[in-house]
Coordinates of C-alpha atoms in Angstrom, one line a residue:
M1 CA 84.9 113.9 72.6
N2 CA 85.7 117.1 74.4
S3 CA 86.2 117.1 78.2
A4 CA 82.7 118.4 79.0
A5 CA 81.0 115.7 76.9
L6 CA 83.3 113.1 78.3
S7 CA 82.5 114.1 81.9
A8 CA 78.7 114.1 81.1
A9 CA 78.9 110.6 79.5
K10 CA 80.7 109.2 82.5
T11 CA 78.2 110.7 84.9
Q12 CA 75.3 109.3 82.9
L13 CA 76.9 105.8 82.9
R14 CA 77.6 105.9 86.6
S15 CA 74.0 106.8 87.3
L16 CA 72.9 103.9 85.0
M17 CA 75.1 101.4 86.9
K18 CA 74.0 102.6 90.3
Q19 CA 70.4 101.8 89.3
R20 CA 71.5 98.4 87.9
L21 CA 73.3 97.4 91.1
K22 CA 70.8 98.8 93.5
G23 CA 68.7 95.7 93.6
L24 CA 71.6 93.2 93.7
S25 CA 71.4 90.9 96.7
N26 CA 74.3 90.4 99.1
D27 CA 74.1 86.7 98.5
S28 CA 74.7 87.3 94.7
I29 CA 77.7 89.6 95.5
L30 CA 79.2 87.0 97.8
Q31 CA 78.8 84.2 95.3
Q32 CA 80.4 86.3 92.6
S33 CA 83.2 87.3 94.9
K34 CA 83.9 83.7 95.6
A35 CA 83.9 82.9 91.8
V36 CA 86.4 85.7 91.2
F37 CA 88.6 84.4 94.0
D38 CA 88.5 80.8 92.6
S39 CA 89.6 82.2 89.2
L40 CA 92.3 84.4 90.6
R41 CA 94.1 82.1 92.9
S42 CA 95.3 79.9 90.1
F43 CA 96.0 82.7 87.7
R44 CA 99.7 82.7 86.9
P45 CA 100.4 86.5 87.2
Y46 CA 98.8 86.4 90.7
V47 CA 100.5 83.2 91.7
D48 CA 103.9 84.6 90.7
A49 CA 103.3 88.1 92.2
N50 CA 105.3 88.9 95.4
R51 CA 103.8 92.4 96.0
V52 CA 100.1 92.8 95.3
G53 CA 98.1 96.0 95.5
I54 CA 94.4 95.5 96.1
Y55 CA 91.4 97.6 97.0
L56 CA 89.4 97.0 100.1
A57 CA 85.7 96.9 99.3
M58 CA 82.6 98.8 100.4
P59 CA 80.2 96.6 102.2
G60 CA 77.8 96.3 99.2
G61 CA 77.6 97.2 95.5
E62 CA 81.0 95.9 94.5
L63 CA 83.1 92.8 94.2
Q64 CA 84.3 91.9 97.7
T65 CA 88.1 91.3 98.2
D66 CA 88.3 89.7 101.7
L67 CA 89.0 86.2 100.5
I68 CA 91.7 87.5 98.2
V69 CA 93.4 89.6 100.8
R70 CA 93.5 86.7 103.3
H71 CA 94.7 84.3 100.7
A72 CA 97.5 86.6 99.5
L73 CA 98.7 87.2 103.1
Q74 CA 98.5 83.5 104.0
S75 CA 100.5 82.7 100.8
G76 CA 103.4 84.9 101.9
K77 CA 102.7 87.8 99.5
Q78 CA 103.2 91.4 100.5
V79 CA 99.7 93.1 100.3
F80 CA 99.4 96.8 99.7
V81 CA 96.1 98.6 100.1
P82 CA 94.9 102.2 99.3
Y83 CA 95.6 105.1 101.6
L84 CA 94.5 108.7 101.0
H85 CA 96.7 111.5 102.3
K86 CA 97.2 115.2 101.8
S87 CA 99.2 115.8 98.7
G88 CA 101.6 118.4 99.8
L89 CA 101.1 120.2 96.5
A90 CA 100.5 123.9 96.3
P91 CA 96.9 125.0 95.5
G92 CA 96.4 124.8 91.7
E93 CA 99.2 122.4 91.1
G94 CA 97.2 119.2 91.7
P95 CA 94.6 117.5 93.8
A96 CA 94.4 118.2 97.6
R97 CA 94.5 114.5 98.3
L98 CA 96.5 111.7 96.7
M99 CA 96.2 107.9 96.9
D100 CA 99.2 105.7 97.7
M101 CA 99.3 102.0 98.4
V102 CA 100.7 101.0 101.8
S103 CA 101.6 97.6 103.2
L104 CA 99.7 95.3 105.6
A105 CA 101.8 93.6 108.2
G106 CA 99.7 90.4 108.2
I107 CA 96.3 89.0 109.0
D108 CA 96.1 90.6 112.5
D109 CA 96.9 94.0 111.0
Y110 CA 94.3 93.5 108.3
E111 CA 91.6 92.5 110.8
S112 CA 92.4 95.5 113.0
L113 CA 91.5 98.0 110.3
R114 CA 88.5 100.1 111.1
P115 CA 85.8 101.1 108.6
D116 CA 85.6 104.6 107.3
K117 CA 82.4 106.5 106.6
W118 CA 81.7 104.4 103.5
G119 CA 82.3 101.2 105.5
I120 CA 85.7 100.5 103.8
P121 CA 88.4 99.1 106.1
S122 CA 91.0 101.8 106.3
I123 CA 94.6 102.4 107.4
D124 CA 95.1 104.3 110.6
A125 CA 97.1 107.5 109.8
A126 CA 99.1 107.0 112.9
T127 CA 100.5 103.7 111.6
V128 CA 101.5 104.8 108.1
D129 CA 105.1 105.8 108.9
Q130 CA 105.6 102.1 110.0
R131 CA 104.5 100.8 106.6
Q132 CA 106.1 100.4 103.2
R133 CA 104.6 102.8 100.6
S134 CA 104.5 102.1 96.9
L135 CA 105.2 105.7 95.9
G136 CA 107.5 106.5 98.8
E137 CA 105.8 109.8 99.7
L138 CA 103.5 111.1 102.4
E139 CA 102.2 114.7 102.3
G140 CA 105.1 115.7 100.1
D141 CA 107.8 113.9 102.2
A142 CA 109.9 111.4 100.3
A143 CA 110.6 107.9 101.6
A144 CA 111.9 104.6 100.2
D145 CA 109.3 103.1 97.8
A146 CA 108.2 99.6 97.2
T147 CA 107.5 98.4 93.6
L148 CA 104.4 96.3 92.9
D149 CA 103.9 93.3 90.7
L150 CA 100.2 93.4 90.3
I151 CA 97.3 95.8 91.2
L152 CA 93.7 94.6 91.5
L153 CA 91.4 97.6 90.8
P154 CA 87.7 98.3 91.5
G155 CA 85.4 100.0 89.0
V156 CA 81.9 101.0 88.2
A157 CA 81.6 99.7 84.7
F158 CA 83.7 97.8 82.2
D159 CA 83.6 96.9 78.5
E160 CA 85.9 95.7 75.7
D161 CA 86.8 98.1 72.9
P162 CA 85.5 96.4 69.7
D163 CA 88.3 97.9 67.6
T164 CA 91.4 97.3 69.8
G165 CA 90.3 94.5 72.2
V166 CA 91.4 96.6 75.2
I167 CA 89.4 96.2 78.4
R168 CA 88.2 99.7 79.5
R169 CA 87.3 100.8 83.1
L170 CA 85.0 103.5 84.5
G171 CA 86.0 104.5 87.9
H172 CA 84.0 106.2 90.7
G173 CA 84.9 109.7 89.4
K174 CA 87.5 110.8 92.0
G175 CA 90.5 110.1 89.8
F176 CA 92.5 108.6 92.7
Y177 CA 93.5 105.4 90.8
D178 CA 94.3 107.2 87.5
Y179 CA 96.4 109.8 89.2
F180 CA 98.1 107.2 91.3
L181 CA 99.0 105.1 88.2
H182 CA 100.2 108.2 86.4
R183 CA 102.6 109.1 89.3
Y184 CA 103.6 105.4 89.7
A185 CA 104.5 105.2 86.0
L186 CA 106.6 108.4 86.3
K187 CA 108.5 106.9 89.2
C188 CA 109.0 103.6 87.3
A189 CA 110.3 105.6 84.3
G190 CA 112.8 107.4 86.5
R191 CA 114.1 103.9 87.5
G192 CA 114.0 102.6 84.0
D193 CA 111.4 100.1 85.2
V194 CA 109.0 100.4 82.2
S195 CA 107.5 98.0 79.6
D196 CA 106.2 99.4 76.3
G197 CA 106.0 102.9 77.8
R198 CA 103.9 101.7 80.7
A199 CA 104.9 101.1 84.3
A200 CA 106.0 97.6 84.8
V201 CA 103.0 96.6 86.9
L202 CA 100.1 94.4 85.8
L203 CA 96.6 96.0 86.1
Y204 CA 93.6 93.7 86.5
A205 CA 90.1 94.8 87.6
L206 CA 87.6 92.9 89.5
G207 CA 83.8 93.3 88.7
L208 CA 80.4 91.9 89.1
R209 CA 78.9 90.4 86.0
E210 CA 76.3 93.2 86.0
Q211 CA 79.1 95.8 85.6
F212 CA 80.3 94.4 82.3
L213 CA 78.7 96.1 79.2
A214 CA 78.4 93.3 76.7
P215 CA 77.0 93.4 73.2
T216 CA 73.3 92.5 73.0
S217 CA 71.9 89.6 71.0
A218 CA 71.5 91.9 68.1
G219 CA 75.2 92.6 68.1
Q220 CA 74.8 96.2 69.4
Q221 CA 76.6 97.5 72.5
E222 CA 74.1 98.3 75.3
S223 CA 76.4 101.1 76.3
T224 CA 80.1 101.9 76.1
V225 CA 82.7 103.0 78.6
P226 CA 83.8 106.6 77.7
V227 CA 87.6 107.0 78.1
G228 CA 89.9 110.0 77.9
P229 CA 93.7 110.4 77.6
H230 CA 94.2 109.9 81.4
D231 CA 92.2 106.7 81.7
Q232 CA 94.5 103.7 82.2
P233 CA 94.0 100.6 80.0
L234 CA 93.8 97.3 81.8
D235 CA 95.6 94.0 81.2
G236 CA 92.4 92.2 82.1
L237 CA 89.2 91.8 84.0
F238 CA 87.9 89.1 86.4
L239 CA 84.1 88.9 86.4
G240 CA 81.7 87.3 89.0
D241 CA 80.4 84.8 86.5
G242 CA 83.9 83.2 86.2
Q243 CA 85.0 84.9 83.1
V244 CA 88.5 86.2 82.8
K245 CA 88.8 88.8 80.0
L246 CA 92.3 89.7 78.8
S247 CA 93.1 92.9 76.9
A248 CA 94.6 92.3 73.5
N249 CA 97.6 94.3 74.6
S250 CA 98.2 92.3 77.9
G251 CA 100.8 90.0 76.4
H252 CA 99.5 87.2 78.6
T253 CA 99.3 83.8 77.0
E254 CA 96.3 82.3 78.8
Q255 CA 93.1 82.6 76.8
S256 CA 90.2 84.6 78.0
Q257 CA 87.4 82.4 79.3
R258 CA 84.3 83.7 77.6

């Protein structure tokens, strides 16, 4: 699939998912978010993780992460959340804005975050220089970086590749996570901190059950997640119906709950 066809397929699927999720009630989202939290909090990679990167959710239309953030902080984990900043790159050399993951100081810090224009709790730019950063850069300036053990990602749609057993993710189309993970992998490679050619960080997505594209009763896929060379494969996916789907390449021993 060429780049134009890939982009068109992604746009079409995002539109389909937007329509599917539009009528979903807040009660259903909260119930599903609680189910994911219940599955995650006893999941060994999460239990063992000391530094966890996690998205902060929009008020509606996606799996909520408030319970997870609070539990992680109360469990003594270091929690890192997304922060967008100017890239420091020259025009034409890359995107104007980059995503990093920066640390929260604790519950009070988390509760002090103010919503952005999408309603997502966001880091105040004035506090960033006081925080650890997973890529150790800000607007082109280097700083000490902090490695992550686990990243919990959002997404628009997910499926399982029938040939490889890999869980695939469709993002929101801005490329922030894919480019962040690419840069993170390069930094890990520079330190020798890689596993099977990938950055030594576990990638699990969180999704509503309506976001998973499952085979129909006739055995046909209702739709598929189109992926390109820059789309990152996942180690697994937590769904709001309690399912935990693991990619065939995850190397994790717990069985997927289907």
